[in-house]
XYZ file of C-alpha atoms in Angstrom:
786
model
C -28.857 43.839 -34.854
C -30.924 40.271 -35.157
C -27.891 39.266 -32.890
C -28.481 41.676 -29.786
C -32.108 40.985 -29.451
C -30.818 37.246 -28.774
C -28.747 38.685 -26.691
C -28.359 36.988 -22.892
C -26.324 36.653 -19.610
C -24.378 33.158 -19.248
C -26.742 30.858 -16.487
C -24.029 31.042 -14.022
C -24.491 35.232 -14.288
C -28.213 34.554 -12.702
C -26.251 31.025 -9.968
C -23.862 33.902 -9.258
C -26.302 36.125 -8.615
C -28.861 34.154 -6.350
C -25.446 34.074 -4.325
C -24.345 37.456 -4.156
C -27.967 37.747 -2.649
C -27.590 34.843 -0.217
C -24.316 36.274 0.612
C -25.488 40.178 0.956
C -28.253 38.576 3.740
C -25.495 37.522 5.821
C -23.897 41.237 6.107
C -27.296 42.556 7.720
C -27.288 43.858 11.275
C -30.851 42.092 11.986
C -33.282 40.080 9.136
C -35.578 41.779 6.749
C -39.166 41.933 7.491
C -41.544 39.952 5.331
C -43.748 42.778 4.602
C -41.186 43.004 1.850
C -41.736 40.106 0.369
C -44.418 41.833 -1.516
C -41.821 43.556 -4.317
C -40.961 40.391 -5.483
C -44.335 39.750 -7.318
C -43.667 43.421 -8.809
C -39.906 42.982 -9.664
C -41.365 39.396 -11.192
C -43.287 41.853 -13.784
C -39.838 41.915 -14.921
C -40.028 38.070 -17.107
C -42.901 39.953 -18.434
C -41.558 42.526 -20.350
C -41.068 42.061 -24.443
C -37.621 40.870 -25.841
C -36.851 43.993 -28.067
C -33.594 44.236 -30.794
C -32.346 47.571 -29.115
C -29.077 46.682 -27.543
C -29.621 49.196 -24.694
C -33.185 47.858 -23.878
C -32.834 44.360 -23.319
C -28.892 44.492 -21.615
C -31.813 46.568 -19.386
C -34.118 43.524 -18.989
C -31.740 41.704 -18.645
C -30.322 42.989 -15.906
C -33.795 43.063 -14.624
C -33.480 39.727 -14.433
C -30.362 39.411 -12.529
C -31.340 41.435 -9.639
C -34.889 39.719 -9.370
C -32.701 36.562 -8.498
C -30.113 38.299 -6.111
C -33.658 39.465 -5.098
C -34.705 35.916 -4.755
C -31.236 34.454 -3.179
C -31.861 37.327 -0.174
C -35.202 36.455 0.272
C -35.013 33.022 0.129
C -31.705 33.450 2.809
C -33.818 35.344 5.130
C -36.296 32.396 5.364
C -34.191 30.204 6.202
C -32.524 32.544 8.956
C -35.722 32.779 10.405
C -36.502 29.496 10.716
C -32.944 28.234 12.218
C -33.263 31.122 15.216
C -36.089 29.787 15.812
C -33.887 26.329 16.841
C -32.275 28.823 19.818
C -32.638 28.695 23.226
C -34.438 30.975 24.741
C -32.426 33.418 26.835
C -34.772 32.806 29.828
C -33.944 28.857 29.949
C -30.099 29.883 30.017
C -28.804 28.694 33.455
C -31.195 26.221 33.743
C -30.874 22.376 33.875
C -32.787 20.867 31.142
C -33.392 16.855 30.592
C -32.304 15.871 26.735
C -32.754 13.198 24.616
C -31.673 11.789 21.634
C -27.977 10.900 19.421
C -24.444 11.974 19.512
C -24.330 13.599 16.437
C -20.911 13.928 14.135
C -17.298 12.770 15.525
C -17.457 13.121 19.576
C -14.078 15.151 20.235
C -11.332 13.723 23.083
C -9.852 16.333 25.034
C -7.839 16.551 28.104
C -10.585 17.042 30.203
C -13.272 15.070 28.434
C -15.108 15.481 24.748
C -17.040 17.570 23.577
C -19.783 16.902 21.527
C -22.756 17.450 19.265
C -26.319 15.896 20.517
C -29.549 15.758 18.270
C -32.516 16.142 20.080
C -35.526 13.898 19.453
C -38.854 15.315 17.992
C -40.548 16.996 20.638
C -38.139 18.341 22.856
C -38.556 21.212 25.114
C -37.495 25.141 24.716
C -37.363 24.147 20.745
C -34.029 23.290 19.909
C -32.148 20.983 17.039
C -29.345 20.545 18.079
C -26.710 21.854 21.050
C -23.589 21.137 21.305
C -22.190 19.425 25.228
C -18.847 19.149 26.933
C -18.484 16.584 29.044
C -15.787 17.031 32.457
C -14.645 13.409 32.972
C -14.358 12.626 36.968
C -11.262 13.460 38.159
C -10.402 10.554 40.798
C -10.582 7.717 37.966
C -7.815 6.478 35.658
C -7.722 6.506 32.368
C -10.035 9.072 32.002
C -13.525 6.724 30.512
C -14.637 8.259 27.151
C -18.196 7.512 27.046
C -19.919 9.144 23.804
C -20.153 7.780 20.783
C -21.076 8.647 17.596
C -24.540 7.305 16.651
C -25.321 6.803 20.538
C -28.648 7.730 21.969
C -28.863 9.057 25.473
C -30.771 10.679 27.918
C -28.901 13.441 29.636
C -29.576 16.637 31.716
C -27.473 19.797 30.379
C -26.539 23.420 31.233
C -27.252 25.670 28.704
C -26.376 28.726 27.405
C -27.171 30.536 23.868
C -24.933 30.250 21.246
C -21.880 32.896 22.405
C -18.140 33.074 21.223
C -15.554 35.821 20.742
C -15.621 38.737 18.644
C -13.362 40.629 17.349
C -12.587 43.484 14.873
C -11.298 40.369 12.306
C -10.948 37.429 12.276
C -13.272 34.131 13.289
C -16.668 33.789 14.155
C -17.849 31.392 16.159
C -21.480 32.794 16.437
C -21.574 32.316 13.104
C -19.759 28.846 12.350
C -23.198 27.551 15.592
C -25.502 29.481 13.701
C -24.394 27.516 10.163
C -23.938 24.349 12.317
C -27.396 24.258 13.138
C -25.826 24.087 16.898
C -28.807 26.480 19.331
C -26.865 26.160 22.247
C -23.637 25.288 24.032
C -23.394 23.746 27.741
C -22.507 21.089 29.342
C -23.327 17.831 30.399
C -24.871 17.503 34.599
C -22.743 14.456 36.423
C -26.037 13.904 38.131
C -28.287 12.371 37.420
C -26.169 10.420 35.644
C -26.158 10.118 31.843
C -28.096 7.486 30.584
C -27.152 4.991 27.611
C -30.529 4.079 25.154
C -28.710 2.601 22.268
C -25.450 1.742 21.265
C -26.779 3.183 17.919
C -29.358 5.504 16.392
C -32.000 3.889 13.910
C -31.232 5.492 10.242
C -29.147 6.047 7.973
C -27.386 8.891 9.767
C -26.803 7.696 12.760
C -24.764 4.388 11.119
C -22.967 7.137 8.478
C -21.833 8.729 12.036
C -20.953 5.358 14.006
C -18.971 3.741 10.941
C -17.291 7.134 10.620
C -16.058 6.650 14.090
C -14.769 2.972 13.627
C -13.040 4.499 10.337
C -11.160 7.058 12.702
C -10.508 4.969 15.856
C -8.856 2.019 13.538
C -6.468 4.916 11.696
C -5.928 5.858 15.360
C -5.052 2.839 16.683
C -2.652 1.483 13.681
C -0.756 5.143 13.703
C -0.613 5.294 17.457
C 1.315 8.732 18.149
C 2.568 8.393 15.139
C 3.302 12.848 14.155
C 0.712 12.969 11.141
C -1.843 10.426 12.566
C -3.911 13.323 12.491
C -3.701 14.430 8.955
C -4.285 10.596 7.239
C -7.523 10.680 9.848
C -8.575 14.137 8.178
C -8.234 12.886 4.881
C -10.408 9.198 5.237
C -13.252 10.832 7.791
C -12.753 14.508 6.959
C -12.020 15.145 11.155
C -9.334 17.268 11.351
C -9.531 17.600 15.272
C -5.613 15.531 15.779
C -4.109 17.269 13.405
C -1.775 19.417 15.990
C -1.546 23.610 15.987
C 2.142 23.219 14.983
C 1.242 21.214 11.894
C -1.547 23.828 10.871
C 0.709 26.285 11.106
C 3.192 25.017 8.151
C 0.222 24.200 6.259
C -0.939 27.655 6.603
C 2.364 29.120 6.156
C 2.921 27.528 2.913
C -0.683 27.512 1.814
C -1.155 23.711 1.261
C -4.293 23.885 4.433
C -6.744 23.520 1.491
C -4.936 20.037 0.679
C -5.372 18.155 4.543
C -9.237 17.947 4.405
C -11.345 16.400 1.788
C -10.876 19.114 -1.208
C -12.222 18.819 -4.511
C -9.408 17.543 -5.662
C -9.075 14.468 -3.830
C -13.265 14.053 -4.533
C -12.452 14.405 -8.410
C -9.581 11.645 -8.413
C -11.469 9.075 -6.508
C -14.068 9.099 -8.548
C -12.081 9.056 -11.716
C -10.400 6.038 -10.328
C -13.661 3.927 -9.185
C -15.075 5.005 -13.013
C -11.615 3.678 -14.606
C -11.185 0.758 -12.590
C -15.102 -0.172 -13.514
C -14.991 0.405 -17.193
C -12.131 -1.710 -17.540
C -13.744 -5.005 -15.228
C -17.031 -4.492 -17.433
C -15.477 -3.994 -20.940
C -13.775 -7.971 -19.788
C -17.666 -8.954 -19.349
C -18.946 -8.492 -23.568
C -22.589 -9.966 -22.516
C -22.498 -6.967 -19.714
C -20.893 -4.324 -21.878
C -23.362 -5.133 -24.768
C -26.553 -4.682 -22.272
C -25.179 -1.489 -20.616
C -22.025 0.462 -22.271
C -18.981 0.701 -19.592
C -18.755 4.499 -20.484
C -22.232 4.703 -18.738
C -21.373 2.319 -16.226
C -17.861 4.941 -15.203
C -20.210 7.502 -15.144
C -22.572 5.854 -12.270
C -20.311 4.038 -10.068
C -17.404 6.996 -10.610
C -20.385 9.663 -8.804
C -20.987 6.592 -6.533
C -18.030 6.424 -5.041
C -17.586 10.623 -4.935
C -20.695 10.534 -3.076
C -20.114 7.870 -0.516
C -16.495 9.758 0.118
C -17.691 12.686 0.273
C -20.974 11.329 2.763
C -17.610 9.654 5.084
C -15.524 13.286 4.667
C -18.302 14.636 6.719
C -19.949 15.990 3.675
C -18.011 19.771 3.570
C -18.065 22.515 1.377
C -15.387 21.491 -1.169
C -16.850 18.202 -0.964
C -20.087 19.323 -1.452
C -19.031 21.812 -4.676
C -16.830 18.401 -6.105
C -20.329 16.270 -6.249
C -22.548 18.937 -7.831
C -20.318 19.295 -10.353
C -19.678 15.535 -10.881
C -23.618 15.206 -11.236
C -24.429 17.799 -13.154
C -21.203 16.194 -15.613
C -22.627 12.585 -14.851
C -26.432 13.798 -15.709
C -24.797 15.244 -19.617
C -22.587 12.101 -20.182
C -25.986 10.207 -19.288
C -27.556 12.050 -21.600
C -25.240 12.775 -24.337
C -24.409 16.264 -23.131
C -21.604 18.272 -22.872
C -22.416 21.187 -20.271
C -20.259 24.478 -20.257
C -17.505 24.029 -17.610
C -19.005 27.527 -15.988
C -22.528 26.246 -16.487
C -21.505 23.383 -14.318
C -19.381 25.679 -11.782
C -22.701 27.948 -11.514
C -25.111 25.162 -10.843
C -22.670 23.413 -8.364
C -22.865 27.374 -6.944
C -26.412 27.225 -6.790
C -27.297 24.088 -5.333
C -24.871 24.703 -2.478
C -26.454 28.360 -0.820
C -30.135 26.340 -1.532
C -28.627 23.531 0.576
C -26.604 25.296 2.765
C -27.394 29.403 2.436
C -24.185 30.187 5.139
C -21.873 28.706 3.286
C -20.574 32.299 2.194
C -19.602 32.904 5.722
C -17.361 30.315 5.699
C -13.493 30.803 4.473
C -13.416 27.885 2.185
C -16.490 28.354 -0.017
C -14.477 31.464 -1.351
C -11.507 29.803 -1.646
C -12.782 26.731 -3.060
C -15.222 28.375 -6.021
C -12.771 30.967 -6.112
C -9.590 28.141 -7.269
C -12.062 27.026 -9.535
C -13.284 29.460 -11.122
C -9.572 31.286 -11.764
C -8.516 27.069 -13.398
C -11.059 27.878 -15.830
C -10.632 31.521 -16.435
C -6.806 30.553 -17.110
C -8.120 26.731 -19.192
C -11.789 27.434 -20.931
C -12.008 28.522 -24.370
C -7.701 29.154 -24.584
C -6.529 27.899 -28.322
C -4.251 24.839 -28.707
C -3.370 22.531 -25.746
C 0.295 22.801 -23.677
C 2.759 21.188 -22.331
C 1.848 19.320 -19.444
C 4.579 20.321 -17.332
C 4.154 24.321 -18.267
C 0.274 23.753 -18.212
C 0.400 22.801 -14.017
C 3.185 25.659 -13.477
C 0.455 28.053 -15.738
C -2.237 26.155 -12.869
C -0.612 26.905 -9.526
C 0.586 30.329 -10.562
C -3.311 31.305 -11.346
C -4.951 29.457 -8.642
C -2.067 31.878 -6.354
C -2.445 35.213 -7.749
C -6.418 34.616 -7.826
C -6.790 33.765 -4.236
C -4.703 36.803 -3.293
C -7.083 39.253 -2.602
C -9.523 36.835 -0.751
C -6.854 35.253 1.115
C -5.360 39.203 2.095
C -9.006 39.969 2.872
C -9.759 36.638 4.895
C -6.695 36.596 6.861
C -4.484 39.863 5.634
C -2.011 36.831 4.772
C -0.860 35.120 1.689
C 2.230 32.537 1.268
C 5.101 33.202 -0.896
C 6.217 29.860 -1.093
C 2.156 28.352 -1.789
C 3.550 28.083 -5.672
C 6.287 25.753 -4.929
C 4.680 23.736 -1.982
C 1.859 23.212 -3.596
C 3.480 22.198 -6.957
C 5.495 19.088 -4.429
C 2.449 18.457 -2.099
C -0.469 18.052 -4.745
C 0.508 15.639 -6.356
C 2.139 13.201 -3.774
C -1.250 13.917 -0.846
C -3.986 13.641 -4.150
C -2.392 10.876 -6.360
C -0.592 8.787 -3.519
C -1.601 9.705 0.206
C -5.418 9.839 0.225
C -5.329 7.150 -2.450
C -3.430 4.630 0.288
C -5.149 6.061 3.636
C -8.809 5.026 2.094
C -7.427 1.681 1.287
C -5.494 1.151 4.868
C -8.971 2.875 6.955
C -11.826 1.018 5.055
C -10.266 -2.077 4.486
C -9.081 -4.104 7.549
C -6.553 -6.455 5.824
C -4.403 -3.419 4.405
C -3.237 -2.023 7.526
C 0.348 -1.459 5.986
C -0.907 1.395 3.663
C -1.925 3.438 6.732
C 1.614 3.367 7.412
C 3.162 4.322 4.349
C 0.288 7.113 4.371
C 1.599 8.705 7.265
C 4.934 8.175 6.421
C 4.774 9.787 3.603
C 3.518 12.665 4.434
C 5.875 12.912 7.412
C 9.026 13.223 4.670
C 6.556 15.626 3.136
C 6.047 17.698 6.231
C 9.369 17.771 6.987
C 9.742 20.050 3.931
C 7.004 21.912 4.657
C 8.567 22.604 7.852
C 11.513 24.257 6.295
C 9.481 25.662 4.149
C 7.220 27.397 6.694
C 9.945 29.506 7.864
C 10.214 31.397 4.328
C 8.438 35.030 4.512
C 4.827 35.713 4.175
C 3.358 38.705 2.857
C 1.691 40.166 5.726
C -1.143 44.019 4.687
C -4.118 44.873 6.751
C -7.433 44.083 5.873
C -8.366 46.257 2.576
C -11.023 48.139 2.152
C -14.346 47.296 -0.341
C -12.581 49.308 -3.715
C -9.007 47.975 -2.954
C -10.342 44.164 -3.117
C -12.752 45.370 -6.396
C -9.850 46.458 -7.921
C -7.519 44.165 -7.209
C -10.266 41.360 -8.232
C -10.394 43.267 -11.758
C -6.814 43.281 -11.888
C -6.431 39.451 -11.220
C -8.940 38.722 -13.803
C -7.124 41.309 -16.597
C -3.461 39.768 -16.417
C -4.769 35.912 -16.269
C -6.073 36.801 -19.613
C -4.842 34.985 -23.173
C -1.756 35.806 -24.229
C -2.499 37.779 -27.223
C -4.601 40.244 -25.038
C -3.605 44.271 -25.390
C -1.842 45.850 -22.401
C -2.006 42.930 -19.988
C 0.494 44.173 -17.412
C -1.937 47.569 -16.685
C -3.805 44.928 -14.040
C -1.267 44.830 -11.741
C -1.704 48.218 -11.703
C -5.168 47.547 -10.207
C -2.952 45.506 -7.573
C -1.338 48.652 -5.958
C -4.025 49.416 -3.749
C -3.842 45.939 -2.580
C -0.496 45.449 -1.869
C 0.576 48.858 -1.023
C -2.490 50.021 1.189
C -2.523 53.867 3.256
C -2.003 52.413 6.395
C -3.147 54.157 9.578
C -1.234 56.568 11.484
C -1.975 58.164 14.638
C -0.528 61.401 15.121
C 2.037 62.576 17.092
C 1.211 62.450 20.962
C -2.184 59.935 20.801
C -2.387 56.375 21.145
C -5.063 54.015 20.590
C -5.928 50.819 22.604
C -7.885 47.140 21.579
C -8.893 44.899 23.989
C -9.090 42.039 22.782
C -11.954 39.710 23.250
C -9.945 36.584 23.969
C -12.477 35.210 26.744
C -11.986 35.118 30.345
C -8.627 36.173 30.207
C -6.180 39.429 29.191
C -5.137 41.033 26.062
C -4.394 44.492 25.360
C -2.713 45.954 21.814
C -1.563 49.361 22.263
C 0.034 51.236 19.170
C 1.957 54.830 19.178
C 2.139 56.807 16.503
C 5.079 54.189 15.626
C 5.319 51.529 18.068
C 3.349 48.706 19.594
C 3.021 46.929 22.861
C 1.132 44.580 23.791
C -0.033 43.553 27.453
C -0.777 39.973 28.009
C -1.454 37.229 25.501
C -4.567 35.235 26.564
C -5.428 32.770 28.070
C -5.189 28.468 26.690
C -8.118 27.051 24.853
C -6.647 23.594 25.353
C -4.696 22.923 21.981
C -4.667 25.867 20.981
C -4.599 29.469 22.099
C -5.643 33.538 22.023
C -2.114 34.411 20.768
C -2.769 31.936 18.308
C -6.790 32.857 17.179
C -7.178 35.918 18.190
C -3.464 37.910 18.901
C -2.224 37.259 15.669
C -4.843 37.892 13.406
C -5.105 41.140 15.275
C -1.366 42.145 14.338
C -2.127 40.046 10.613
C -4.855 42.830 10.456
C -2.848 45.841 11.174
C -0.754 44.939 8.862
C 2.718 43.453 9.922
C 4.050 40.668 12.754
C 6.093 42.850 14.739
C 5.783 44.746 18.171
C 8.422 46.770 20.019
C 7.404 45.274 23.386
C 5.650 42.789 25.333
C 4.002 42.748 28.762
C 3.881 39.781 30.944
C 1.562 40.809 33.980
C 1.977 37.454 35.753
C 1.909 33.959 36.308
C -1.087 33.383 35.459
C -2.246 30.725 31.613
C -5.777 33.415 31.244
C -2.462 36.024 30.940
C 0.307 34.494 29.156
C -1.113 31.037 27.624
C -0.866 32.927 23.987
C 2.691 34.398 25.001
C 4.464 31.143 23.170
C 2.490 31.699 19.588
C 3.121 35.140 19.373
C 6.858 34.933 20.359
C 6.915 32.022 18.068
C 5.435 34.025 14.844
C 5.821 38.034 15.896
C 9.342 39.867 16.191
C 9.168 41.636 19.478
C 11.730 43.814 20.566
C 12.214 43.280 24.068
C 9.722 41.345 26.895
C 8.807 42.914 30.482
C 6.988 40.658 32.799
C 7.565 39.315 36.918
C 7.187 36.107 35.702
C 9.711 33.879 37.431
C 12.457 32.378 35.532
C 12.118 29.060 35.893
C 7.944 29.525 34.659
C 8.728 30.870 31.638
C 9.678 27.853 30.170
C 10.580 28.073 25.867
C 9.552 31.258 25.101
C 11.344 32.519 22.553
C 11.628 36.366 23.673
C 14.710 38.322 22.909
C 15.929 40.347 25.224
C 13.861 39.629 28.985
C 13.056 42.838 31.295
C 11.915 41.945 35.364
C 9.066 44.279 35.851
C 9.838 47.325 38.111
C 8.106 49.998 39.567
C 9.921 53.022 38.771
C 10.177 52.131 35.353
C 9.048 54.329 32.280
C 10.132 54.920 28.469
C 8.128 56.959 25.740
C 7.300 56.594 22.731
C 6.082 58.900 20.416
C 4.811 61.233 22.765
C 3.309 59.209 24.896
C 4.297 58.147 28.464
C 4.824 54.396 29.830
C 5.657 54.017 33.263
C 5.739 50.703 35.744
C 3.236 50.835 38.955
C 3.930 47.817 40.326
C 5.265 45.662 41.199
C 7.389 47.415 44.131
C 11.371 46.151 43.786
C 10.855 44.352 47.280
C 8.086 42.290 46.276
C 10.643 39.671 44.817
C 11.974 39.712 48.214
C 9.013 38.712 49.694
C 6.789 35.620 49.485
C 3.298 37.711 47.764
C 1.136 36.001 45.707
C 1.284 35.792 41.518
C -1.828 38.401 41.194
C 0.707 40.771 43.868
C 3.131 40.655 41.659
C 1.026 42.239 38.570
C 2.667 44.613 36.352
C 0.483 47.699 36.120
C 1.487 49.573 33.589
C -0.467 53.310 33.131
C -0.189 55.083 29.110
C -0.126 58.803 29.517
C -0.397 61.459 26.443
C -2.527 64.741 26.232
C -4.554 64.650 29.455
C -5.609 61.203 28.993
C -4.667 57.989 30.437
C -5.042 54.695 30.261
C -4.302 52.314 33.660
C -4.021 47.960 32.931
C -4.005 46.181 35.950
C -3.594 42.772 35.216
C -4.750 40.350 38.522
C -3.896 42.789 40.543
C -5.366 42.896 44.350
C -6.611 43.941 47.216
C -2.940 44.512 48.685
C -1.443 46.202 45.588
C -4.267 48.635 44.979
C -3.742 49.595 48.285
C 0.024 50.489 47.706
C -0.561 51.832 44.884
C -2.978 54.062 46.316
C -0.938 55.051 49.534
C 2.313 55.693 47.773
C 1.443 56.587 44.252
C -2.012 59.211 45.422
C -0.774 61.727 42.294
C 0.035 58.616 39.666
C -3.352 56.843 39.021
C -5.849 58.950 37.944
C -6.661 57.421 34.887
C -9.282 57.908 31.833
C -9.668 54.529 31.451
C -9.025 51.933 33.625
C -9.402 48.337 32.701
C -10.526 46.509 36.170
C -7.912 44.244 38.110
C -8.343 40.149 37.634
C -11.665 40.727 35.433
C -13.874 42.452 38.182
C -13.391 40.076 40.563
C -14.492 40.654 43.891
C -11.149 40.670 45.027
C -9.883 43.766 43.147
C -11.149 47.416 41.955
C -11.836 48.622 45.600
C -13.759 51.724 46.678
C -10.611 53.114 47.886
C -8.793 52.362 44.217
C -11.677 53.698 42.177
C -11.542 56.938 44.489
C -7.720 57.431 43.234
C -8.256 56.406 39.961
C -11.665 58.560 39.210
C -11.558 56.667 35.818
C -14.211 58.097 33.147
C -14.227 53.831 31.954
C -14.035 50.614 33.387
C -13.626 47.753 31.135
C -14.068 44.628 32.216
C -12.044 41.903 29.529
C -14.251 38.453 30.840
C -16.078 35.024 29.851
C -19.536 34.532 29.218
C -20.927 33.412 31.848
C -17.788 32.360 33.150
C -17.618 29.924 36.548
C -16.220 32.418 38.469
C -18.814 34.969 38.456
C -16.743 37.727 36.535
C -17.431 40.465 36.846
C -19.175 40.756 40.357
C -22.247 43.069 41.682
C -20.117 43.612 43.889
C -18.020 45.456 41.836
C -20.227 46.678 38.843
C -22.816 48.320 41.557
C -19.068 50.316 43.021
C -18.194 51.327 39.465
C -22.036 52.421 38.832
C -21.635 54.495 42.590
C -18.314 55.816 41.059
C -20.357 57.204 37.534
C -18.021 55.864 35.253
C -19.282 54.050 32.467
C -19.192 50.578 31.775
C -17.734 47.645 28.920
C -17.831 44.530 28.876
C -15.564 42.297 26.287
C -17.939 39.419 26.360
C -21.055 41.635 25.298
C -19.614 43.634 23.558
C -17.128 41.942 21.728
C -13.351 43.697 21.249
C -13.219 47.039 22.241
C -10.691 50.128 20.559
C -9.936 53.134 22.622
C -8.529 56.283 20.588
C -6.720 58.307 23.232
C -6.369 62.073 21.981
C -5.882 65.267 23.934
C -9.831 65.870 23.814
C -10.975 63.139 24.616
C -11.297 59.219 24.438
C -13.429 57.214 21.841
C -14.522 54.065 22.408
C -15.964 51.653 19.451
C -16.480 47.965 20.007
C -16.715 45.203 17.240
C -20.487 44.397 18.316
C -20.999 47.307 16.806
C -18.882 47.287 13.766
C -19.712 43.772 13.180
C -23.022 43.763 14.420
C -25.055 40.740 12.791
C -28.920 39.175 12.913
C -27.244 36.273 14.557
C -25.807 38.161 17.674
C -29.030 38.338 19.416
C -27.252 38.403 22.720
C -25.247 41.599 22.269
């Protein structure tokens, strides 16, 4: 019983509790009232409870301490969040021109139309802003287009700002959360007049010098490698800048599970620190006077940690680098003090420091994957009896990480690469032990440009293999519910127990709800439509009991597109990369910009469009059909009818908007009318020639609410109960137009807007139409403008 009195949870339990409290705050719809903080001193009374020999009492006391630590994590993060929100642009200042002075922070990104950069404001600026993200549009009549903004420079400029805002869908990336994590209080663009004024080619202070150094290194790498296909990967391995990696390479990396290697991973930092430590120890021992003055192993520790710190700063201090650096700091301190803390305690300490340093780290997928991978490796290695052969140990480590991260990957991305163990087993040694050292040597030492070429060539050879492996199948499952996720994590822990533990196979049973979830099935005759938030564009995913249709694919975003960022994640979240049909309404990039990505990764039965064949490019579509009024099909008791364009339109000189493929979906007295960018002529024709077929419960307003569409006469013919505007936040076209908004109000229809409500899901049943918005389902405290 005496041993029971000394019962205590391991140190890392308390670190995990703090992180859990911090993460829980990030799930809240609003920040807690500060008045609740008085509970913390009362809760701290658990620390004053005396120890006892009764096991139940002691377990309860330690559990109380854990809850207290979690509450401290919650309160600390709430305090930091309150400060961060105070640095955001007030709503009243949106759209106004504001004079700003400050420093270009981080690495500016060159784009086809100009530049994007973060701007740290000098002290004493108006509006209480600390950092903003700005776009600069190069003059169209100047060739080559200038790129004036460089890292570390100080500028005075005028910008038009808006509050942080991003596309919000039911699953996928939350851009507003990313802006919050990076302390960006507003976004906007630099005004051409008055012209920006350069105040200093390099600002004062360490951060300005560091940013300037990072940009010089990046510039040198890209200058040496030129148009080499993997130049962006080499730059990412040295300075952490991933913007030069093209989308097709990201696809290969994602589908093979090696994305973590193409930036600054903890493994890269650790190997560099180990190499620097080994070289330092070797050189120190060659000078006896120095070795007698200070032991070589302590010199190696200091040099190794200093190298890790320098590399982490050069690479932008990302989460994997933070985690590794903090762990190495604890290891270094232990070695210098002749102590060796347990490995899980080191991981817990790193977790605690990361959450203190960046309370929003839990919002990043890299946080969970980075700490999860290390925890899995420790789980299968710490405290095990005997040593495994090198090859067997390597295989076990890859299998453990793949299995351990599968629940998190399905939760975050709804897919797991089945070829990941093989791809990582081949890529990790080459990238971490060969390519990264070569890239660092070439990037930092001017006389070693050849090593950059070698690094790029090795990466190209490996990239060719990854490109082949990327076409292997991936496991796609719907986003799991919390009980299935918890059961899967328990199953992983059970499966990874040491050999000899009884009934380890039972862990596989706990994975079943994750791998074979109960899929949502619509009843016969019902259908659901999700109007995705793609910004200034259109993409609508329609489901019946056994079929799926995508109407338009959203816009292109320059280097990426809505198909890659929004549509494919929505398909994965639904459980399958499959479409029975794809409708591309007309030849406009804000409707077809994501088509190539969707058709590349998702199986599509057929493509229905009015886009001319010569404008379809290399869309990898199967059966292609021209969209013509009169086409009709029926899926699972739901009718689909094409109302525009008429057949004669293909023989006339009509605008692309007038050729919009208008589709009506109806069942059980309810209907959805999708009109693309149809304008007054097309609307008038339909109202005159098909008056009895236009009536619909829900109307997706034509041309995003432009004044050229959704006329009063068309509204009178459709008689919608709801009208949806799919438009970008504060878009430059002013959509939806005030006249259209007024007409819809006078028609008595309820209005929904993707720029305000995020994605919208509409469930059509004979009893009516139920509407749910992403802004309601994913409401968080930082979404102030919704």
